[in-house]
mmCIF file of C-alpha atoms in Angstrom:
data_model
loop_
_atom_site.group_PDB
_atom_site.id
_atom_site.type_symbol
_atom_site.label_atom_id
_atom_site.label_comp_id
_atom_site.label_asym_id
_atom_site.label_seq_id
_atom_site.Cartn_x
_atom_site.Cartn_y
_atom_site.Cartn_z
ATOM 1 C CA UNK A 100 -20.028 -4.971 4.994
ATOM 2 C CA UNK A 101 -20.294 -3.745 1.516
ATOM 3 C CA UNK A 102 -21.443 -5.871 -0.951
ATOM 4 C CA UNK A 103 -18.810 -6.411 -3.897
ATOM 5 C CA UNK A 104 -20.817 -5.841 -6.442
ATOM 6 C CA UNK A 105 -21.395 -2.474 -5.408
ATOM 7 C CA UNK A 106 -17.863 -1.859 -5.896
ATOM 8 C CA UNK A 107 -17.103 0.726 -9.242
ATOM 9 C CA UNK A 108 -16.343 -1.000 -12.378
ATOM 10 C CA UNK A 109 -12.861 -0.546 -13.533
ATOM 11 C CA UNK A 110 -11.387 0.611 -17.046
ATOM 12 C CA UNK A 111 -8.357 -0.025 -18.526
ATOM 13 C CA UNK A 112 -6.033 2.726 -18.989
ATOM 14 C CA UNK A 113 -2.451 3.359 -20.836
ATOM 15 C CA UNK A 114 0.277 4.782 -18.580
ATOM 16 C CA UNK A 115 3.975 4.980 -18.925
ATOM 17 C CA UNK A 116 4.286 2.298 -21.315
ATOM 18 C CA UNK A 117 2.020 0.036 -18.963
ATOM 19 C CA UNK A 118 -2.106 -0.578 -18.681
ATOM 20 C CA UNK A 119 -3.560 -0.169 -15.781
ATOM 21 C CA UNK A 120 -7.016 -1.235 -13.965
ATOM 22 C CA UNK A 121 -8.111 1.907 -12.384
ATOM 23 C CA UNK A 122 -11.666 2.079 -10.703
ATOM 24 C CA UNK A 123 -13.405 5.614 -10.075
ATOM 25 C CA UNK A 124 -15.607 7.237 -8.316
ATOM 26 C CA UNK A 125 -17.718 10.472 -8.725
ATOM 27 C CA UNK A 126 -15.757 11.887 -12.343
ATOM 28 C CA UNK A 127 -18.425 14.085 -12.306
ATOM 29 C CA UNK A 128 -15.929 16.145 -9.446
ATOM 30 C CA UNK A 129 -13.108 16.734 -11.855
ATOM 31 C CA UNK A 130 -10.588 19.150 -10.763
ATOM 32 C CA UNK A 131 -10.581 18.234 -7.100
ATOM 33 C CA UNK A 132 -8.719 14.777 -7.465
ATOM 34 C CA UNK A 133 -7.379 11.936 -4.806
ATOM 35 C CA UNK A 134 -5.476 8.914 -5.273
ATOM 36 C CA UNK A 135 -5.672 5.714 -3.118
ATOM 37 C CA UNK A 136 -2.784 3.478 -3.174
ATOM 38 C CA UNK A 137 -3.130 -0.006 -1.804
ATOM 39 C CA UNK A 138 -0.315 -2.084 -0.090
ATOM 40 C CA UNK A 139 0.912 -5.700 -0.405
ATOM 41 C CA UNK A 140 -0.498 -8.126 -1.120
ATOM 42 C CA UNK A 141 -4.023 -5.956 -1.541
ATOM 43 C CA UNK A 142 -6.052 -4.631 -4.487
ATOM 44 C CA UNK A 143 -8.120 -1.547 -5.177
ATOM 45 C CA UNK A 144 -10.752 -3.400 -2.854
ATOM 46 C CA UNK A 145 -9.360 -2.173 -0.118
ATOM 47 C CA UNK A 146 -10.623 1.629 -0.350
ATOM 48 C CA UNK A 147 -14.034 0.451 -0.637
ATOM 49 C CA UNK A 148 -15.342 1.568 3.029
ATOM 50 C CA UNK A 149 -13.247 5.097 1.758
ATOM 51 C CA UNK A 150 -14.335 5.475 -1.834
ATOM 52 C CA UNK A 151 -18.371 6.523 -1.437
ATOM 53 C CA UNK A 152 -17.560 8.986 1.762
ATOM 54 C CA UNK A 153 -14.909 10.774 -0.153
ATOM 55 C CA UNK A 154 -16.819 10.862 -3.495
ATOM 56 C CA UNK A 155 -19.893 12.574 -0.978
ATOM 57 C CA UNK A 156 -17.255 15.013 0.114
ATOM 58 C CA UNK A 157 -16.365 16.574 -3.479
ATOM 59 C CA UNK A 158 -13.720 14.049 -4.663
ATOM 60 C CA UNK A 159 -12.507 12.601 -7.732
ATOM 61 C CA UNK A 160 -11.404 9.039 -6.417
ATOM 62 C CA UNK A 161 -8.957 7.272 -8.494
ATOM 63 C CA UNK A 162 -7.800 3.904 -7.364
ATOM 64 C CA UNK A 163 -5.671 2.042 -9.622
ATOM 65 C CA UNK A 164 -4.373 -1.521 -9.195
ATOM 66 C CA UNK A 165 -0.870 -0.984 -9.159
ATOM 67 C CA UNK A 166 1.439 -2.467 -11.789
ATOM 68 C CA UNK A 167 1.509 -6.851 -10.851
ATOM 69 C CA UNK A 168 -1.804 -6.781 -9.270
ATOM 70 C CA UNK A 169 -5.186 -7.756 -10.676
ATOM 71 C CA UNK A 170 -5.776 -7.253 -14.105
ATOM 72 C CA UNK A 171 -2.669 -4.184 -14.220
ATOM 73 C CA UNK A 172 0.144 -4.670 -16.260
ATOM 74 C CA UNK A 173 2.662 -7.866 -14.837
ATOM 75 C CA UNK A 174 6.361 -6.363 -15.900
ATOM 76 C CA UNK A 175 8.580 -9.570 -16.379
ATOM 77 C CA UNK A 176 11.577 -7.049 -15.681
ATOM 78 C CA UNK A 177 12.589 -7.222 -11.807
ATOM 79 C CA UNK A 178 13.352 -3.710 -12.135
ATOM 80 C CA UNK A 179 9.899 -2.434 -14.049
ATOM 81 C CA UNK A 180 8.877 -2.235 -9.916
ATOM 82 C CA UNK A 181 10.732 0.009 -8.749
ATOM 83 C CA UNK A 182 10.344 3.544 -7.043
ATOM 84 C CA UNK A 183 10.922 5.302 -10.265
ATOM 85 C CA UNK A 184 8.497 3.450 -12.425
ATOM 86 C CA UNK A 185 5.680 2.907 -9.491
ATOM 87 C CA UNK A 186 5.473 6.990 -8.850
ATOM 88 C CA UNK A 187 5.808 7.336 -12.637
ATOM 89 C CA UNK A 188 2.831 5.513 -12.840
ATOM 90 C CA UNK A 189 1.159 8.166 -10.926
ATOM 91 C CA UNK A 190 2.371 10.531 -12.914
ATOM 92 C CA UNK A 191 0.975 9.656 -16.212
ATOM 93 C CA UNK A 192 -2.320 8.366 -14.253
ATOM 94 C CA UNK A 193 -2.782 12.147 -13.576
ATOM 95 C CA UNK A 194 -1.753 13.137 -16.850
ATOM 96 C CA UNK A 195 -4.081 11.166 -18.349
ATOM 97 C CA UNK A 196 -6.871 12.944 -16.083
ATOM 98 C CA UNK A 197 -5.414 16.243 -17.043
ATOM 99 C CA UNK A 198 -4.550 17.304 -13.307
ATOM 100 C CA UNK A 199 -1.476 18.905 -12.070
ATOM 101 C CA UNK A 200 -1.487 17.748 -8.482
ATOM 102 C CA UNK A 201 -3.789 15.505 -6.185
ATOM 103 C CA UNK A 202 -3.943 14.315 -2.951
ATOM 104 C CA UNK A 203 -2.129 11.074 -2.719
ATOM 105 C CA UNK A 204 -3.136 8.742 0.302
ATOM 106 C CA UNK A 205 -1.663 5.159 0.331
ATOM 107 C CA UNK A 206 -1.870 1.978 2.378
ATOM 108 C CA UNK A 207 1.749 -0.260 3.752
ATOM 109 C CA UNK A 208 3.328 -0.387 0.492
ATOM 110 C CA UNK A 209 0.645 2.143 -1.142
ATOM 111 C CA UNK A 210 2.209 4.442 1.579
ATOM 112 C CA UNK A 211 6.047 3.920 0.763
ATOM 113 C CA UNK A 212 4.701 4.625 -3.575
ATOM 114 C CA UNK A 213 3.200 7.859 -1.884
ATOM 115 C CA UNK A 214 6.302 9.047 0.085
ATOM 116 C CA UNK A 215 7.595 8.302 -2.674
ATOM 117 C CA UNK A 216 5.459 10.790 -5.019
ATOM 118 C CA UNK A 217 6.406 13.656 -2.816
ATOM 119 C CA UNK A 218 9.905 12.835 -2.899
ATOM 120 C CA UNK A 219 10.462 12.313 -6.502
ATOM 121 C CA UNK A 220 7.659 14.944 -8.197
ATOM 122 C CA UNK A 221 6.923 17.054 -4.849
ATOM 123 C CA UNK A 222 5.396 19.398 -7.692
ATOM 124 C CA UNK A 223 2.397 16.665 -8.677
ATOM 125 C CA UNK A 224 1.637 16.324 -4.878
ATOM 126 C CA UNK A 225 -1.013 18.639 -2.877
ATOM 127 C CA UNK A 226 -1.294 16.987 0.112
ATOM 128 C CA UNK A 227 0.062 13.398 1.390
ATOM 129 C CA UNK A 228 -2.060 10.699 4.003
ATOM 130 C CA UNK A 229 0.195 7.736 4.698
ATOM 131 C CA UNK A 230 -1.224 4.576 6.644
ATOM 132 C CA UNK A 231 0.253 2.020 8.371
ATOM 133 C CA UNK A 232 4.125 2.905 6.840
ATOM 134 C CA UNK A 233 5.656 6.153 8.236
ATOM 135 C CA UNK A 234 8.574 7.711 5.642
ATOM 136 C CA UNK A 235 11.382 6.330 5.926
ATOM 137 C CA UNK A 236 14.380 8.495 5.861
ATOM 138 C CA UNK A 237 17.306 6.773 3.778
ATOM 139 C CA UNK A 238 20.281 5.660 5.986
ATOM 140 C CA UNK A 239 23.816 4.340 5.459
ATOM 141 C CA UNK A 240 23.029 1.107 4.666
ATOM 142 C CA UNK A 241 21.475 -1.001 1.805
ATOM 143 C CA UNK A 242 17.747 -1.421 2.965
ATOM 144 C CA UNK A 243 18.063 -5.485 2.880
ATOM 145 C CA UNK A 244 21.202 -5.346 3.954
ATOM 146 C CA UNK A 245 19.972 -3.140 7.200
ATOM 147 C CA UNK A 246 16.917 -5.866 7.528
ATOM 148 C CA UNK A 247 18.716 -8.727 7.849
ATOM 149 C CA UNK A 248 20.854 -7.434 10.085
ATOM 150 C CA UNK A 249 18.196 -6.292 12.660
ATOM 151 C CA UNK A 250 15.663 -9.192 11.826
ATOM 152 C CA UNK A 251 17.867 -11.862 9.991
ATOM 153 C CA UNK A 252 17.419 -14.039 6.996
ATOM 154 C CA UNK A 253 14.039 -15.159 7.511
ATOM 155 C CA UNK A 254 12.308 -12.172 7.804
ATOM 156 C CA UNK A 255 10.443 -12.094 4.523
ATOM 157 C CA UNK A 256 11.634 -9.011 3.150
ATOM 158 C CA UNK A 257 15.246 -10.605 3.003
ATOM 159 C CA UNK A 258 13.474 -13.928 1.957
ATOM 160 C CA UNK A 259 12.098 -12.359 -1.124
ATOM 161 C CA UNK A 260 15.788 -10.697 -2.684
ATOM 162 C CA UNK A 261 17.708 -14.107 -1.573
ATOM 163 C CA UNK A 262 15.128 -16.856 -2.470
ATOM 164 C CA UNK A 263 14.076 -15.522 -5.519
ATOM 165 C CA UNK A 264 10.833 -17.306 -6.846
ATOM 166 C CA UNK A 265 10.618 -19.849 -3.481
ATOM 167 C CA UNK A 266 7.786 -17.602 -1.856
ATOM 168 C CA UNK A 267 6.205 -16.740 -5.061
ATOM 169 C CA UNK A 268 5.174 -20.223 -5.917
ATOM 170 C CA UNK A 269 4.166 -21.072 -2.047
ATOM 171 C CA UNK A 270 2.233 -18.087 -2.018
ATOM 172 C CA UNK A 271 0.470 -19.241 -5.687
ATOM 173 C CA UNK A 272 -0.499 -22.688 -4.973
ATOM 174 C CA UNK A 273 -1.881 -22.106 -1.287
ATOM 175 C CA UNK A 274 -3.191 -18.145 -2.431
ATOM 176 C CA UNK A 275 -7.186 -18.481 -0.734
ATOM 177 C CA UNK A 276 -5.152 -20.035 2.255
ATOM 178 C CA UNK A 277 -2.506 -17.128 2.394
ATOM 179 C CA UNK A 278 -4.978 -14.501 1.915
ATOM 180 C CA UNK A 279 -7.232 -15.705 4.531
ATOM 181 C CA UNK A 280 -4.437 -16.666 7.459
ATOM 182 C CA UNK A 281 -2.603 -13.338 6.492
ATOM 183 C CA UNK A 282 -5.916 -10.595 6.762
ATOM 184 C CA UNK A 283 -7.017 -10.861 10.128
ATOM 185 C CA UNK A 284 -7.349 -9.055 13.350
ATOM 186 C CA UNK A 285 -6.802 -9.209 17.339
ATOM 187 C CA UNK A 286 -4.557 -11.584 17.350
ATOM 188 C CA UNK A 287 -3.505 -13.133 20.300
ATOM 189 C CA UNK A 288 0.790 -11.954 21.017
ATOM 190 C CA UNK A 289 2.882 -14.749 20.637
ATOM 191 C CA UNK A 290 6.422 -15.396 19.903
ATOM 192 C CA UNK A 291 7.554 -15.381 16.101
ATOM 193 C CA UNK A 292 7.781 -19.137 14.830
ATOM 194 C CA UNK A 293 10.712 -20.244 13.038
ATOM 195 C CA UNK A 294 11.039 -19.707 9.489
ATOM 196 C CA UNK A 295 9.356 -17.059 6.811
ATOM 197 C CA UNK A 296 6.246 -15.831 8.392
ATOM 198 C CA UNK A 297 4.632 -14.854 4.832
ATOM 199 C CA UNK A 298 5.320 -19.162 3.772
ATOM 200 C CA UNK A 299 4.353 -19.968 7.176
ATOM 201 C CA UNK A 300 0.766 -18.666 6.399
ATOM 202 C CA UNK A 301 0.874 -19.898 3.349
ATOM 203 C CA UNK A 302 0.947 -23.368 5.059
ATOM 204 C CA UNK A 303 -1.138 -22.431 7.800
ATOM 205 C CA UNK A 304 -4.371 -25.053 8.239
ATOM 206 C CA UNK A 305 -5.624 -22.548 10.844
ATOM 207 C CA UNK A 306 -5.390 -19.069 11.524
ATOM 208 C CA UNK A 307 -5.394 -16.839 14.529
ATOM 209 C CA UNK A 308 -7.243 -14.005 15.453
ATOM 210 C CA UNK A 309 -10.250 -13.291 13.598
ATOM 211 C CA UNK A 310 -11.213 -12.382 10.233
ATOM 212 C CA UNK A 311 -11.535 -9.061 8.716
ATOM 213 C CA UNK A 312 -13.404 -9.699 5.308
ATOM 214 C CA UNK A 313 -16.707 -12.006 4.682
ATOM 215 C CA UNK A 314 -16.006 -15.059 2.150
ATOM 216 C CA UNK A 315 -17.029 -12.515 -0.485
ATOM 217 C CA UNK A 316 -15.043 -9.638 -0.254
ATOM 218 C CA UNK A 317 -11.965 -12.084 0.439
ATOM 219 C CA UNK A 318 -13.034 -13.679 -3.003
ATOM 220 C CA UNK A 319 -12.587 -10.295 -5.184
ATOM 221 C CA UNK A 320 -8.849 -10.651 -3.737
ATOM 222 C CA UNK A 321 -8.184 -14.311 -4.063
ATOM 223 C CA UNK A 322 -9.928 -13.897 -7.790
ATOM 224 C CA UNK A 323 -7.357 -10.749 -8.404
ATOM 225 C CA UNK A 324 -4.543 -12.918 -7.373
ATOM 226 C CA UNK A 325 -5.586 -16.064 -9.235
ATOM 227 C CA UNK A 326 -5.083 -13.651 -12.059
ATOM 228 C CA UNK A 327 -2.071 -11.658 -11.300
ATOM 229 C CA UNK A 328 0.115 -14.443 -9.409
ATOM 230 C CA UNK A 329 2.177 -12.811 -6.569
ATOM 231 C CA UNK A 330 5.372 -12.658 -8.258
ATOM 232 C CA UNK A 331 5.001 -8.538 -9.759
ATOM 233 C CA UNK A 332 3.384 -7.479 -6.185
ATOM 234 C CA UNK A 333 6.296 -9.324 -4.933
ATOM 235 C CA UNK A 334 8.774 -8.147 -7.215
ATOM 236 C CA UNK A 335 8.092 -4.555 -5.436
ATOM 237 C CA UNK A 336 10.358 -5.960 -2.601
ATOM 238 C CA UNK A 337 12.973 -6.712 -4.818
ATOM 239 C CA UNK A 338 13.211 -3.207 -5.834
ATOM 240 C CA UNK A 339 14.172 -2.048 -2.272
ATOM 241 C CA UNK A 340 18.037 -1.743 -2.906
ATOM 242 C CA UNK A 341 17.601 -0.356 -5.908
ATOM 243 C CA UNK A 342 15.059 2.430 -4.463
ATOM 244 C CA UNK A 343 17.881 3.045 -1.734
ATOM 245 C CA UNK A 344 20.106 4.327 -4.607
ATOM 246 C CA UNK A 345 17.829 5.913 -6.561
ATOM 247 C CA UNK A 346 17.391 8.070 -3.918
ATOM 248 C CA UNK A 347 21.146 8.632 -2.892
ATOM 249 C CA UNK A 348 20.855 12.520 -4.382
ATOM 250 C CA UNK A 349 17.277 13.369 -3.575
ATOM 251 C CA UNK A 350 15.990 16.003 -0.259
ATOM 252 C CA UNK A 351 15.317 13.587 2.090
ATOM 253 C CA UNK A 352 12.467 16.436 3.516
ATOM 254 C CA UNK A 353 8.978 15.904 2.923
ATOM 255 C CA UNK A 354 7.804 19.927 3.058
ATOM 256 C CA UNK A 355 3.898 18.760 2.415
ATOM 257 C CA UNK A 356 0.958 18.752 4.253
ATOM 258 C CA UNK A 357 0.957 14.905 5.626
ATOM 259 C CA UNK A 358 -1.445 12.929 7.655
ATOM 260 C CA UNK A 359 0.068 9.578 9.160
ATOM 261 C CA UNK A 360 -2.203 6.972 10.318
ATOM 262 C CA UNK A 361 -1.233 4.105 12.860
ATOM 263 C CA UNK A 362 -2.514 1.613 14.102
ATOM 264 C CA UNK A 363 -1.682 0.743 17.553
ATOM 265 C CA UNK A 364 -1.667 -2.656 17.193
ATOM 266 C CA UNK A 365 0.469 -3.029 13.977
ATOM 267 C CA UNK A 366 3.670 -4.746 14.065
ATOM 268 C CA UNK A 367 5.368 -2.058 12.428
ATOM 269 C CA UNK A 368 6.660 0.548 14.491
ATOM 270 C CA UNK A 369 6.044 3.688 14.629
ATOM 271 C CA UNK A 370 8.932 6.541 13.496
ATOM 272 C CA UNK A 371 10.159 8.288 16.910
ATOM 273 C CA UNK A 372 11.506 11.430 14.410
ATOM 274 C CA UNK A 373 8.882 11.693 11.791
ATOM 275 C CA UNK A 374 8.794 15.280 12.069
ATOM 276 C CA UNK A 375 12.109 15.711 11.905
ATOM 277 C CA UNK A 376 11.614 14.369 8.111
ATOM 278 C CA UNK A 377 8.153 15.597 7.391
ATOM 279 C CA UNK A 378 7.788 18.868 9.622
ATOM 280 C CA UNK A 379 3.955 19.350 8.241
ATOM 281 C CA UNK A 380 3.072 16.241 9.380
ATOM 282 C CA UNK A 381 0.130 15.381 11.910
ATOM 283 C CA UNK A 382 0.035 11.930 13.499
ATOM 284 C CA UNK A 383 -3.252 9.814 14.046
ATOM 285 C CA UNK A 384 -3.670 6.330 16.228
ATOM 286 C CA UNK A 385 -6.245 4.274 15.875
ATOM 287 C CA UNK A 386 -6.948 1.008 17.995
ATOM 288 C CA UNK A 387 -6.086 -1.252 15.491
ATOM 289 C CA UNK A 388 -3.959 -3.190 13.570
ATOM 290 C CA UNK A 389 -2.306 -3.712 10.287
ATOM 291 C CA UNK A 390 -5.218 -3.600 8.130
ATOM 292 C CA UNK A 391 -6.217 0.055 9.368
ATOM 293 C CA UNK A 392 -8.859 1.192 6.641
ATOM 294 C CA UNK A 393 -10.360 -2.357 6.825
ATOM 295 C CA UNK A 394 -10.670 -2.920 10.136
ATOM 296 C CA UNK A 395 -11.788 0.464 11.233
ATOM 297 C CA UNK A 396 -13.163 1.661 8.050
ATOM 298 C CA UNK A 397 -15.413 4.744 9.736
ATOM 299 C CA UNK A 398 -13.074 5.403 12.038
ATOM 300 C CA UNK A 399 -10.021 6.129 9.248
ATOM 301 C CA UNK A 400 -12.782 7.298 6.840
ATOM 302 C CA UNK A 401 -13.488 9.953 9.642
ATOM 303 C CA UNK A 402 -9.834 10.528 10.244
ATOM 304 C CA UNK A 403 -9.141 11.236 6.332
ATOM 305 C CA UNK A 404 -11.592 13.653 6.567
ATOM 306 C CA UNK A 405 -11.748 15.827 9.446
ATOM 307 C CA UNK A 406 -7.716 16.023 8.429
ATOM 308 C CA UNK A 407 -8.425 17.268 4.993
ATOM 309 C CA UNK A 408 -10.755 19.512 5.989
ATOM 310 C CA UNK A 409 -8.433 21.151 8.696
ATOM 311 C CA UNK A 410 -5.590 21.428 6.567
ATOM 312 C CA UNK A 411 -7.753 23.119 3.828
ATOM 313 C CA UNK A 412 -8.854 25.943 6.808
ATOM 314 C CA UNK A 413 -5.412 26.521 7.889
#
């Protein structure tokens, strides 16, 4: 385990009308840059296995906290989260840099911003590494709308838009708890219980499965969140309609160079037509689950690597 201190200090930078706390590695490789997004409900933190091997291989690591987390800008605007404004955050975080284009690798949510990126400024985006959340092709349907009717009210995506402010504050006042019960690995399969899984953890005396973080590194998140709140990270979820039809006229193909990473023991499923979506894409599996570059930090490191490499030879 790394030792948080070691982690990069962060500055604050001005971006599309928001500041953001972005932490660095290795400036001194300008020109050559890669951005790591995190997912929900995470923090720049959770690159820190990635950071120092990429920085060795020749890479200018950016890795902001993402508007409503940590010490980043907290919108009070529902609609300051979505699609549009979390990719135009990239944007002006490369502008700022003075680069053109960079390799964009994000994490669960992270990986939907990054989709995202090459869907909405394919021009600002060399290569793409997704983990966790394959692209996900817009349908017919409203995304809540589609959730609820496959996995019903409770499931906490539908929770979120319908019970506005209920998981926020259950999620606040029990945040070590939540954070704790919610990042953890093998466990054991069991039926779902009833109710909202997120506010059942949140209320959660004991967990299952084990932990992935020491009491120290879990503290840098519960410290970010004691700060932040979860409403903004949450607020991303409440964007998901909205995304849907912001995206109602844009090319639904993903022409880049793409690396998805799953992990085999992650709830979410993985895409049986990726390729049909992103036909440059290569697939990686890992024996893991959710938390993929935390619980098998050399193994994705490794992944991440040998990919870029590859792609740069062919």
């Amino acid at each position: 385990m790394l030792d948080p201190n070691d982690f990069p200090q962060p500055t604050m930078i001005s971006v599309n009308d928001v500041e953001l706390e972005v932490f660095e590695a290795r400036k001194e490789n300008a020109g050559n840059p890669i951005v790591l997004c995190h997912g929900w409900p995470g923090h720049a933190y959770s690159w820190r296995h990635q950071m120092p091997a990429l920085a060795a291989a020749g890479y200018h690591v950016i890795v902001p906290n993402q508007r409503g987390y940590g010490n980043s800008a907290q919108p009070t605007d529902v609609s300051a989260y979505d699609l549009a404004h979390l990719t135009g955050d990239l944007v002006a975080l490369l502008d700022h840099f003075g680069y053109n284009d960079a390799i964009v690798v994000g994490h669960d949510w992270g990986a939907n911003v990054v989709w995202g990126m090459a869907l909405l400024h394919p021009k600002r985006v060399r290569k793409v590494i997704a983990l966790a959340l394959p692209y996900q092709a817009r349908g017919d349907v409203p995304w809540v709308e589609l959730i609820e009717c496959f996995l019903g009210p409770d499931n906490y995506m539908v929770h979120f838009n319908m019970n506005p402010g209920v998981a926020d504050a259950i999620l606040d006042q029990n945040r070590r708890q939540f954070l704790q019960n919610l990042y953890r690995k093998n466990e054991p399969l069991q039926p779902p219980k009833p109710g909202m899984i997120m506010i059942n953890l949140a209320n959660a005396e004991k967990a299952a499965g084990e932990p992935i973080m020491t009491d120290a590194e879990l503290s840098v998140l519960d410290a970010a969140f004691e700060v932040s709140g979860f409403t903004g990270s949450i607020n991303w979820y409440r964007n998901l309609d909205r995304n849907w039809h912001l995206l109602t006229d844009v090319d639904p193909i993903i022409s880049h160079p793409a690396l998805m990473i799953y992990g085999e023991r992650d709830v979410i499923p993985k895409s049986p037509n990726l390729s049909d979506f992103v036909p440059n894409v290569e697939v990686v599996s890992l024996d893991t689950g959710h938390w993929i570059q935390e619980e098998m930090p050399e193994e994705t490191t490794k992944a991440i690597l040998d990919w870029l490499k590859s792609s740069s030879e062919s």
